[in-house]
Amino acid sequence: MASNNSPTVESPARYSGVAMLLHWVLGLALVTIFCVGLYMADLPFSPQRLKLYNWHKWAGVSILILSVLRLLWRLSHRPPALPQAVEAAMPAWQRAAHHGTHHLLYLLFFAVPLLGWAYSSAAGFPIVLFGQFPLPDFIGADKALSELIKPWHAASAWALAALAALHVAAALKHQIIDRDRLINRMLPGRG
């Protein structure tokens, strides 16, 4: 029988269930809306394209709302600190990349849908959430302005996708190479 004083591997402090739910729902929503955005951008004008554009706008507003909830949760519920052993093993540039990536992700959670809303408004296509709830135009209709905003929406979406891929790669590096079980902090049902 093992004694209670035997050494054990430290389990990293975990995120709350709400934080995990918001993380995974937002992550899946972002992947889905990005893929739909890529697909619909090259479609010829058709009822299918219009339907996808409306769905894309609804999803963007939903992601914006989800991002507000996630930010409010994060501000009111401090995330667990990195385990001391993990933080000590990270070079300074990795710690900076860790924090910088998270800050930029949060910035883009808001920038991408707000730029999309501004583009839609400037193009003269109001957002009617779920076909029932008209949202106010973010800015007035202005074709020239819409053409300026459109590439910003696309570029910020690509930046968000790149940062999300970097986030996933870092999580996999911690799991596969470092074997520090850091990913368990965000996996439901893991200890």
GROMACS .gro file of N, CA, C and O in nm, residues 80-92 94-96 98-99 174 180 182 185:
model
   88
   80PRO      N    1  -0.683   3.005  -1.406
   80PRO     CA    2  -0.576   2.946  -1.325
   80PRO      C    3  -0.439   2.984  -1.382
   80PRO      O    4  -0.422   2.994  -1.504
   81ALA      N    5  -0.345   3.005  -1.292
   81ALA     CA    6  -0.209   3.039  -1.335
   81ALA      C    7  -0.145   2.916  -1.398
   81ALA      O    8  -0.183   2.802  -1.370
   82LEU      N    9  -0.049   2.941  -1.484
   82LEU     CA   10   0.029   2.830  -1.538
   82LEU      C   11   0.099   2.761  -1.422
   82LEU      O   12   0.147   2.828  -1.329
   83PRO      N   13   0.107   2.628  -1.424
   83PRO     CA   14   0.184   2.561  -1.319
   83PRO      C   15   0.327   2.613  -1.316
   83PRO      O   16   0.385   2.644  -1.421
   84GLN      N   17   0.382   2.623  -1.197
   84GLN     CA   18   0.516   2.680  -1.182
   84GLN      C   19   0.620   2.606  -1.266
   84GLN      O   20   0.707   2.667  -1.326
   85ALA      N   21   0.610   2.472  -1.271
   85ALA     CA   22   0.708   2.395  -1.348
   85ALA      C   23   0.697   2.427  -1.498
   85ALA      O   24   0.799   2.435  -1.567
   86VAL      N   25   0.576   2.446  -1.547
   86VAL     CA   26   0.557   2.478  -1.689
   86VAL      C   27   0.612   2.618  -1.718
   86VAL      O   28   0.686   2.639  -1.814
   87GLU      N   29   0.578   2.713  -1.633
   87GLU     CA   30   0.624   2.849  -1.655
   87GLU      C   31   0.776   2.859  -1.646
   87GLU      O   32   0.840   2.928  -1.725
   88ALA      N   33   0.836   2.786  -1.552
   88ALA     CA   34   0.981   2.788  -1.536
   88ALA      C   35   1.051   2.726  -1.657
   88ALA      O   36   1.162   2.768  -1.692
   89ALA      N   37   0.986   2.629  -1.721
   89ALA     CA   38   1.047   2.562  -1.837
   89ALA      C   39   1.033   2.643  -1.966
   89ALA      O   40   1.102   2.614  -2.064
   90MET      N   41   0.947   2.743  -1.965
   90MET     CA   42   0.924   2.822  -2.087
   90MET      C   43   1.027   2.934  -2.098
   90MET      O   44   1.044   3.010  -2.004
   91PRO      N   45   1.090   2.947  -2.214
   91PRO     CA   46   1.176   3.064  -2.235
   91PRO      C   47   1.091   3.192  -2.232
   91PRO      O   48   0.969   3.187  -2.253
   92ALA      N   49   1.154   3.302  -2.208
   92ALA     CA   50   1.082   3.431  -2.197
   92ALA      C   51   0.999   3.459  -2.321
   92ALA      O   52   0.887   3.509  -2.311
   94GLN      N   53   0.850   3.250  -2.515
   94GLN     CA   54   0.729   3.168  -2.516
   94GLN      C   55   0.625   3.223  -2.418
   94GLN      O   56   0.506   3.221  -2.448
   95ARG      N   57   0.670   3.271  -2.303
   95ARG     CA   58   0.576   3.333  -2.208
   95ARG      C   59   0.514   3.457  -2.271
   95ARG      O   60   0.393   3.480  -2.261
   96ALA      N   61   0.595   3.537  -2.340
   96ALA     CA   62   0.543   3.657  -2.407
   96ALA      C   63   0.446   3.617  -2.518
   96ALA      O   64   0.340   3.678  -2.534
   98HIS      N   65   0.269   3.342  -2.531
   98HIS     CA   66   0.151   3.288  -2.464
   98HIS      C   67   0.054   3.401  -2.428
   98HIS      O   68  -0.064   3.396  -2.463
   99HIS      N   69   0.105   3.501  -2.361
   99HIS     CA   70   0.018   3.612  -2.318
   99HIS      C   71  -0.024   3.698  -2.438
   99HIS      O   72  -0.141   3.738  -2.447
  174HIS      N   73   0.248   2.118  -2.599
  174HIS     CA   74   0.250   2.089  -2.455
  174HIS      C   75   0.206   1.945  -2.428
  174HIS      O   76   0.261   1.879  -2.339
  180ASP      N   77   0.323   1.776  -2.040
  180ASP     CA   78   0.301   1.841  -1.910
  180ASP      C   79   0.153   1.844  -1.870
  180ASP      O   80   0.118   1.904  -1.770
  182LEU      N   81  -0.084   2.010  -1.965
  182LEU     CA   82  -0.140   2.144  -1.957
  182LEU      C   83  -0.277   2.151  -2.024
  182LEU      O   84  -0.367   2.222  -1.977
  185ARG      N   85  -0.627   2.124  -1.842
  185ARG     CA   86  -0.690   2.236  -1.773
  185ARG      C   87  -0.817   2.282  -1.846
  185ARG      O   88  -0.904   2.339  -1.786
   0.00000   0.00000   0.00000
